[in-house]
């Protein structure tokens, strides 16, 4: 589906000085595409430096692919220009909606898993891929509510969108876990239902326990149950480029890298075990 | 059953709109949410309501730290809530959420009464953001001008870099900004007509007040007038024998600040 790049680090403004002086080392960098849809200054200069250090991957947060508004052509134009300039290894965004009536909520809102939403999203993903001239990876989001009129399970919806739109999946293992706890489904069943050939990237992240629900906060280390689920993902999907997201209370660059290294070690352990079993 | 469109419109209204008269959420939206576990349907919608506001509050606090400090946290939150209800984001990037915040503050009677300098402080903070990621340019270097033959000077034209804004205020807004986050007591801040240029040199954003002579000269440069016209226009402002020197020293400062690009033929200077 996508080249295996190893274990990347999400590039955030706190770590820009490390990119600028060339001391930020990672297999690859993931950047939030919208942060670079500017016309000049430090962000674009940093991105040029980052590109010289390691491959780039663009992760969008505002495509709003599930919205019933028309696709934002100005946004797609900016995204395509950014892709032409920086040549990311791939691009991704979320299976959600975040705008309506021309207004953006800057959040990843849940879709109902209905045939209507499925047809709508499939058509939109195809349009986006046509516009930017490359395949999109769609990420499953954490959610705090589901809809009574959904007729498909989330994993069925995601798998079907990927197949029918011919796009890839960015599997966020933390989001699967958070939503599983919030809605009472089995995260193992979720992972087992996904088409292995379409998993192009994996996300890991920390979350917060709010007592009666989990919140996807990206402000801490990856939790033990999410690491366990990641082990299963490696067994099911093999070697997939993986990234630990850390977006709030961001620690030093080395701390984020240490999480990426932990993921690398787990991946190696699981693949070694799988090799031993098959030998 | 709500269509996808209806669901999204109602969901947005619940998150970003004004609370209903009863204080509750749209009943049709609530009915569309599946019940599960100990979290009620309204509480589940409430998670999104809180996240929406928290994200925009964070963004605006980051964009307007000094305005937030003068207002105090509670009052800043209340104003942000009113602002984002009146002006929901229309841009895919949250970077643009504060575009109308200064005008919004200016339209609040209590701000005009108690903190009349605050809208201009917001304009200054926003101006700094605007120049931070404005288009790059290649400012003219002193060395380029030194190579210019004297006979070409009268026709030299400059253009202001894109990463520059000029703010006109009835308050010494740059001094208020320099005082830090709420360091100056509002009652001690007295009105004073001020013009501030805000610009980016390299990746660093600067600001400086402009005196009357500089403001006049700046207006001519912005119009793209040649050096000779600039000198002629400014002649009444200072002794005739000093005008070329005065304008030259002003140009030197602007060039050292990286504010100007050349409009004349590059070949003229590089040949």
XYZ file of C-alpha atoms in Angstrom:
550
model
C 0.000 0.000 0.000
C 2.657 2.498 1.092
C 6.435 2.207 1.450
C 7.665 1.107 4.859
C 9.486 4.081 6.360
C 10.016 2.733 9.874
C 9.164 4.701 13.021
C 8.502 8.394 12.612
C 8.045 11.406 14.824
C 5.307 14.032 14.607
C 6.972 17.377 14.020
C 5.545 20.140 16.211
C 6.637 23.802 16.643
C 8.330 23.034 19.968
C 10.855 20.903 18.076
C 11.420 23.258 15.135
C 14.764 24.479 16.613
C 15.978 20.869 16.577
C 15.084 20.606 12.907
C 16.715 23.934 12.190
C 20.034 22.929 13.765
C 19.824 19.474 12.190
C 19.774 17.508 15.466
C 16.243 16.125 15.093
C 16.713 12.544 13.952
C 13.895 10.219 13.010
C 13.090 7.670 10.320
C 10.515 10.131 9.003
C 8.528 13.181 10.041
C 4.780 13.602 9.982
C 3.564 17.203 9.828
C 0.098 18.737 10.102
C -0.515 19.951 6.558
C -2.641 22.964 7.573
C 0.227 24.386 9.664
C 2.185 24.874 6.459
C -0.562 26.363 4.298
C 1.056 29.754 4.781
C 2.864 31.997 2.354
C 6.279 32.323 3.953
C 8.307 32.666 7.130
C 9.671 30.128 9.550
C 7.160 27.252 9.096
C 7.997 26.704 5.419
C 11.727 27.201 5.992
C 11.643 24.593 8.769
C 9.795 22.211 6.505
C 12.508 22.587 3.858
C 15.100 21.669 6.492
C 13.014 18.754 7.757
C 12.720 17.419 4.243
C 16.511 17.377 3.992
C 16.732 15.338 7.208
C 14.108 12.644 6.612
C 11.088 11.737 4.438
C 7.951 13.767 5.087
C 4.364 12.626 5.454
C 1.461 15.120 5.423
C -1.357 14.605 7.908
C -4.402 16.828 7.386
C -7.038 17.751 9.950
C -9.469 19.878 7.934
C -10.322 17.989 4.765
C -13.736 17.322 6.319
C -14.284 14.472 3.905
C -17.598 13.484 5.489
C -19.134 16.955 5.378
C -22.162 17.577 3.187
C -20.709 20.957 2.236
C -18.995 21.050 -1.148
C -15.314 20.175 -0.941
C -13.287 23.284 -0.169
C -11.457 23.863 -3.448
C -9.191 26.554 -2.015
C -8.060 24.073 0.617
C -7.450 21.358 -1.970
C -5.539 23.837 -4.087
C -3.298 24.713 -1.123
C -2.837 21.037 -0.284
C -1.907 20.164 -3.851
C 0.587 23.058 -3.966
C 2.159 21.874 -0.725
C 2.408 18.331 -2.100
C 4.065 19.569 -5.302
C 6.603 21.581 -3.349
C 7.523 19.090 -0.622
C 6.762 15.705 -2.218
C 5.543 13.854 0.894
C 5.762 10.063 0.909
C 1.968 10.065 1.337
C -0.899 12.145 2.685
C -3.603 11.348 5.195
C -6.663 12.846 6.838
C -9.573 11.646 8.971
C -12.737 9.670 8.396
C -14.987 12.294 9.916
C -16.469 15.693 9.245
C -15.461 19.057 10.689
C -17.262 21.748 8.762
C -20.790 22.635 7.751
C -22.430 25.711 6.283
C -18.984 27.106 5.525
C -17.999 26.982 9.197
C -15.146 24.918 10.633
C -15.224 23.416 14.131
C -11.541 22.374 14.148
C -12.556 19.047 15.576
C -13.035 15.540 14.193
C -16.764 14.906 14.409
C -18.269 11.424 14.085
C -20.227 10.216 11.091
C -23.256 7.978 11.247
C -22.298 4.628 9.748
C -25.118 4.493 7.196
C -25.347 3.640 3.501
C -25.989 7.336 2.801
C -22.800 8.408 4.573
C -20.856 5.573 2.963
C -21.812 6.573 -0.576
C -21.121 10.224 0.224
C -17.663 9.587 1.701
C -16.625 7.168 -1.041
C -17.479 9.714 -3.726
C -15.653 12.483 -1.871
C -12.502 10.438 -1.268
C -12.378 9.663 -4.966
C -12.708 13.370 -5.776
C -9.934 14.296 -3.349
C -7.602 11.635 -4.718
C -8.310 12.855 -8.217
C -7.636 16.448 -7.188
C -4.300 15.848 -5.477
C -3.223 13.087 -7.820
C -2.427 10.521 -5.195
C -3.940 8.007 -2.836
C -5.203 9.218 0.519
C -4.922 7.371 3.824
C -8.021 7.776 5.990
C -7.698 7.625 9.765
C -10.311 6.281 12.171
C -11.104 8.909 14.822
C -11.794 8.670 18.539
C -15.458 9.271 19.234
C -17.655 9.987 22.206
C -21.029 9.219 20.668
C -22.517 7.006 18.004
C -25.823 7.314 16.179
C -28.937 5.214 16.528
C -29.468 5.022 12.784
C -26.026 3.567 11.996
C -26.476 0.287 10.161
C -22.811 -0.684 9.936
C -20.138 -1.179 12.560
C -17.365 1.419 12.433
C -14.823 -1.153 11.220
C -17.194 -2.267 8.439
C -17.683 1.337 7.407
C -13.934 2.059 7.367
C -13.071 -1.133 5.481
C -15.806 -0.525 2.908
C -14.800 3.092 2.313
C -11.200 1.969 1.768
C -12.206 -0.746 -0.705
C -14.783 1.252 -2.654
C -12.815 4.508 -2.791
C -9.552 2.644 -3.335
C -7.840 4.543 -0.548
C -5.586 3.446 2.276
C -6.137 3.308 6.011
C -4.197 5.125 8.673
C -4.982 2.881 11.601
C -4.944 4.848 14.840
C -4.657 2.124 17.456
C -5.236 4.570 20.315
C -8.433 5.809 18.665
C -9.684 2.235 18.294
C -9.066 1.666 21.991
C -10.623 4.981 23.102
C -13.753 4.411 21.012
C -13.961 0.765 22.101
C -14.084 1.816 25.759
C -16.488 4.703 25.046
C -18.918 2.571 23.040
C -18.393 -0.882 24.487
C -17.120 -2.761 21.426
C -14.254 -5.220 21.169
C -11.109 -3.537 19.767
C -9.711 -6.906 18.721
C -12.752 -7.530 16.534
C -12.201 -4.056 15.011
C -8.604 -4.789 14.044
C -9.362 -8.283 12.737
C -12.024 -6.876 10.409
C -9.687 -4.464 8.601
C -8.172 -5.290 5.182
C -4.464 -5.816 5.887
C -3.437 -4.738 2.404
C -4.854 -1.253 2.889
C -3.161 -0.368 6.175
C -0.552 2.192 5.120
C 0.336 3.740 8.464
C -0.265 3.294 12.182
C -0.744 6.000 14.807
C -0.161 5.571 18.511
C -0.882 8.214 21.158
C -1.738 8.831 24.772
C -5.243 9.459 26.073
C -6.850 10.690 29.301
C -9.186 8.760 31.557
C -12.098 11.058 32.412
C -13.732 8.494 34.684
C -16.771 7.539 32.655
C -15.089 7.903 29.274
C -11.665 8.165 27.646
C -10.584 11.373 25.906
C -8.123 11.367 23.009
C -5.745 14.024 24.321
C -2.335 13.164 22.788
C -0.749 14.644 25.913
C 0.975 11.662 27.481
C 2.819 8.422 26.821
C 1.036 5.543 25.107
C -0.974 3.484 27.616
C -0.397 -0.221 28.311
C -3.626 -1.463 26.667
C -2.806 0.508 23.512
C 0.673 -1.051 23.355
C -1.006 -4.458 23.641
C -3.338 -3.609 20.810
C -0.367 -2.419 18.764
C 1.209 -5.859 19.244
C -1.890 -7.369 17.697
C -1.771 -4.848 14.834
C 1.821 -5.869 14.054
C 0.838 -9.547 14.092
C -2.103 -8.880 11.793
C -0.639 -6.325 9.407
C 3.107 -6.916 9.572
C 5.579 -4.114 9.069
C 3.680 -0.818 8.818
C 5.170 2.681 9.171
C 4.294 3.799 12.682
C 4.180 7.141 14.436
C 3.569 8.234 18.036
C 1.528 11.448 18.173
C 2.176 13.948 20.953
C 0.291 17.242 20.551
C -0.176 18.676 24.021
C 2.205 18.986 26.997
C 4.822 18.105 24.404
C 8.023 16.774 26.001
C 11.578 17.048 24.725
C 12.290 15.580 21.322
C 14.177 12.631 22.843
C 11.143 11.625 24.912
C 8.981 11.424 21.793
C 11.755 9.500 20.043
C 11.925 7.080 22.979
C 8.240 6.254 22.422
C 8.971 5.689 18.731
C 11.841 3.380 19.716
C 9.551 1.454 22.030
C 7.199 0.913 19.098
C 10.149 -0.243 17.016
C 11.154 -2.747 19.703
C 7.624 -4.110 19.984
C 7.379 -4.437 16.232
C 10.681 -6.341 16.156
C 9.571 -8.645 18.977
C 6.276 -9.479 17.326
C 7.774 -10.003 13.878
C 10.513 -12.214 15.327
C 7.908 -14.286 17.108
C 5.865 -14.561 13.939
C 8.965 -15.680 12.013
C 9.734 -18.297 14.663
C 6.199 -19.667 14.477
C 6.230 -19.875 10.696
C 9.770 -21.412 10.538
C -34.329 9.586 10.746
C -32.151 12.631 10.132
C -30.398 12.910 6.800
C -26.635 13.328 6.922
C -27.053 17.016 6.130
C -29.697 17.577 8.800
C -27.601 15.741 11.353
C -24.540 17.847 10.617
C -26.443 21.139 10.720
C -28.011 20.242 14.079
C -24.746 18.936 15.495
C -22.953 22.142 14.524
C -25.720 24.226 16.059
C -25.404 22.256 19.312
C -21.651 22.757 19.416
C -21.207 26.277 18.144
C -24.590 27.963 18.334
C -26.210 29.781 21.202
C -27.769 27.502 23.831
C -31.493 26.862 23.301
C -34.057 28.700 25.409
C -34.499 25.632 27.601
C -30.735 25.301 27.938
C -30.850 21.820 26.447
C -29.792 20.365 23.126
C -31.950 19.938 20.040
C -34.257 16.989 20.898
C -33.933 15.494 17.407
C -30.149 15.447 17.760
C -30.353 13.927 21.235
C -32.686 11.206 19.932
C -30.185 10.396 17.193
C -27.462 9.605 19.747
C -27.224 6.007 20.884
C -27.555 5.350 24.612
C -24.800 3.283 26.142
C -23.174 2.918 29.547
C -23.291 5.511 32.285
C -22.772 8.543 30.042
C -26.066 10.132 28.996
C -26.730 11.167 25.402
C -26.564 14.842 26.398
C -23.246 14.277 28.190
C -21.844 12.673 25.051
C -22.802 15.719 22.975
C -21.400 17.858 25.784
C -17.927 16.345 25.311
C -17.846 17.835 21.805
C -19.244 21.169 23.013
C -16.460 21.494 25.590
C -13.738 20.436 23.166
C -14.901 22.917 20.542
C -14.725 25.855 22.901
C -11.506 24.715 24.587
C -9.706 24.440 21.248
C -10.733 27.916 20.072
C -10.041 29.438 23.488
C -6.536 27.940 23.405
C -5.930 29.282 19.911
C -7.116 32.792 20.755
C -5.195 32.850 24.024
C -2.067 31.932 22.105
C -2.741 34.610 19.488
C -3.661 37.387 21.945
C -1.707 36.761 25.180
C -1.493 40.413 26.201
C -5.154 41.112 25.480
C -6.038 38.035 27.538
C -3.860 39.256 30.404
C -5.494 42.706 30.489
C -8.944 41.154 30.466
C -8.240 38.477 33.072
C -8.978 34.838 32.432
C -12.709 34.818 33.301
C -13.529 37.868 31.227
C -11.368 36.713 28.332
C -13.214 33.389 28.282
C -16.598 35.127 28.287
C -15.575 37.405 25.422
C -14.125 34.512 23.440
C -17.371 32.601 23.902
C -19.362 35.549 22.548
C -16.834 36.083 19.744
C -16.838 32.531 18.415
C -20.640 32.463 18.555
C -20.762 35.668 16.532
C -17.891 34.718 14.224
C -17.445 30.965 13.847
C -14.332 29.890 11.977
C -14.618 29.996 8.204
C -11.102 28.796 7.408
C -9.727 25.238 7.436
C -6.819 26.409 9.580
C -7.468 27.594 13.126
C -4.614 30.047 12.498
C -7.227 32.490 11.115
C -9.743 32.355 13.970
C -8.655 35.696 15.448
C -8.988 37.764 12.292
C -12.019 39.708 13.532
C -11.270 39.678 17.247
C -9.957 43.254 17.423
C -13.043 44.632 15.652
C -15.225 42.522 17.928
C -13.532 44.012 21.002
C -13.942 47.508 19.566
C -17.684 46.925 19.284
C -18.047 46.041 22.988
C -19.209 49.149 24.917
C -17.653 47.985 28.194
C -14.267 47.579 26.520
C -14.476 51.081 25.065
C -15.281 52.358 28.555
C -12.724 50.479 30.624
C -9.910 49.354 28.308
C -10.188 51.618 25.242
C -6.647 50.735 24.062
C -7.441 47.002 23.985
C -8.735 46.730 20.364
C -5.522 48.325 19.099
C -3.422 46.046 21.312
C -5.311 43.169 19.669
C -4.557 44.672 16.237
C -0.888 44.795 17.124
C -0.870 41.166 18.309
C -2.720 40.114 15.154
C -0.363 42.164 12.976
C 2.588 40.326 14.483
C 0.947 37.023 13.573
C 0.234 38.208 10.042
C 3.818 39.164 9.324
C 5.146 35.986 10.981
C 4.068 33.831 8.039
C 3.620 36.462 5.312
C 5.356 35.813 1.968
C 9.150 35.866 1.919
C 11.059 38.534 0.017
C 14.636 39.393 -0.805
C 15.236 42.772 0.815
C 17.664 45.062 -0.948
C 21.164 45.022 0.551
C 23.238 48.082 1.212
C 25.990 46.679 -0.997
C 23.611 46.670 -3.972
C 22.881 50.357 -3.503
C 26.548 51.238 -3.082
C 27.141 49.947 -6.601
C 24.459 52.252 -7.957
C 25.863 55.079 -10.167
C 24.924 58.520 -8.740
C 23.033 59.447 -11.901
C 20.655 56.500 -11.374
C 19.664 57.473 -7.825
C 16.813 59.843 -8.731
C 14.910 57.052 -10.503
C 15.399 54.304 -7.910
C 12.101 52.945 -6.664
C 11.475 50.683 -3.690
C 8.669 48.472 -2.591
C 7.779 47.474 0.975
C 8.261 43.767 1.804
C 5.040 41.730 2.131
C 5.852 40.912 5.773
C 5.186 44.447 6.976
C 2.101 46.146 8.436
C 1.542 49.688 9.650
C -0.813 50.262 12.543
C -2.328 53.653 13.333
C -3.532 54.008 16.895
C -4.701 56.661 19.311
C -2.655 54.841 21.967
C 1.067 54.127 22.462
C 0.226 50.567 21.650
C 3.823 49.420 21.136
C 4.695 50.582 24.650
C 1.677 48.749 26.070
C 2.788 45.630 24.200
C 6.377 46.016 25.413
C 5.086 46.265 28.983
C 4.349 42.563 28.836
C 1.200 40.697 29.714
C -0.808 43.165 31.737
C 2.220 44.823 33.330
C 0.896 48.372 32.917
C -2.082 49.476 34.979
C -4.890 50.455 32.582
C -5.651 53.739 34.367
C -2.061 54.876 33.790
C -2.252 54.357 30.035
C -2.918 57.709 28.365
C -3.909 58.259 24.735
C -1.175 59.333 22.320
C -1.371 59.267 18.528
C 0.991 56.510 17.434
C 1.969 54.844 14.194
C 3.783 51.526 14.465
C 5.393 49.477 11.752
C 5.426 45.729 12.356
C 7.715 43.627 10.210
C 9.581 40.364 9.953
C 13.307 40.192 9.382
C 14.485 36.641 8.907
C 12.123 34.734 11.196
C 11.945 37.403 13.893
C 9.042 39.840 14.184
C 9.856 43.411 15.190
C 7.924 46.610 15.708
C 8.893 50.269 15.941
C 7.037 53.551 16.202
C 7.353 55.980 13.280
C 7.846 59.730 13.716
C 6.126 62.273 11.502
C 9.013 62.506 9.000
C 9.233 58.736 8.646
C 5.475 58.421 8.211
C 5.494 60.931 5.345
C 8.413 59.238 3.655
C 6.825 55.835 4.151
C 3.666 56.949 2.375
C 5.707 57.893 -0.703
C 7.638 54.628 -0.687
C 4.398 52.683 -0.458
C 3.147 54.585 -3.496
C 6.272 53.467 -5.375
C 7.535 57.017 -5.861
C 11.171 57.314 -7.045
C 13.897 58.612 -4.756
C 13.857 62.068 -6.347
C 10.133 62.477 -5.762
C 10.625 61.328 -2.191
C 13.249 64.007 -1.596
C 11.123 66.679 -3.279
C 8.079 65.805 -1.248
C 9.991 65.843 2.013
C 11.911 69.038 1.275
C 9.535 71.269 3.238
C 10.041 69.070 6.303
C 13.680 69.940 6.818
C 16.358 72.404 5.626
C 16.856 72.080 1.839
C 20.549 71.260 2.142
C 19.745 68.427 4.579
C 16.889 66.723 2.778
C 18.950 64.265 0.735
C 20.941 63.332 3.812
C 17.814 62.939 5.961
C 16.092 60.767 3.392
C 19.271 58.763 2.859
C 19.667 58.021 6.547
C 16.021 56.991 6.734
C 16.546 54.686 3.758
C 19.614 53.255 5.434
C 17.583 52.386 8.521
C 14.840 50.755 6.483
C 17.399 48.767 4.529
C 19.118 47.619 7.718
C 15.694 46.566 8.989
C 15.169 44.555 5.782
C 12.004 46.489 4.899
C 12.539 47.276 1.222
C 12.880 45.432 -2.036
C 13.945 47.105 -5.263
C 11.465 47.968 -7.953
C 14.060 49.206 -10.406
C 15.732 46.847 -12.831
C 18.045 44.408 -11.074
C 20.351 44.724 -14.049
C 20.878 48.350 -13.156
C 22.474 47.345 -9.907
C 24.200 44.130 -10.788
C 25.661 45.212 -14.134
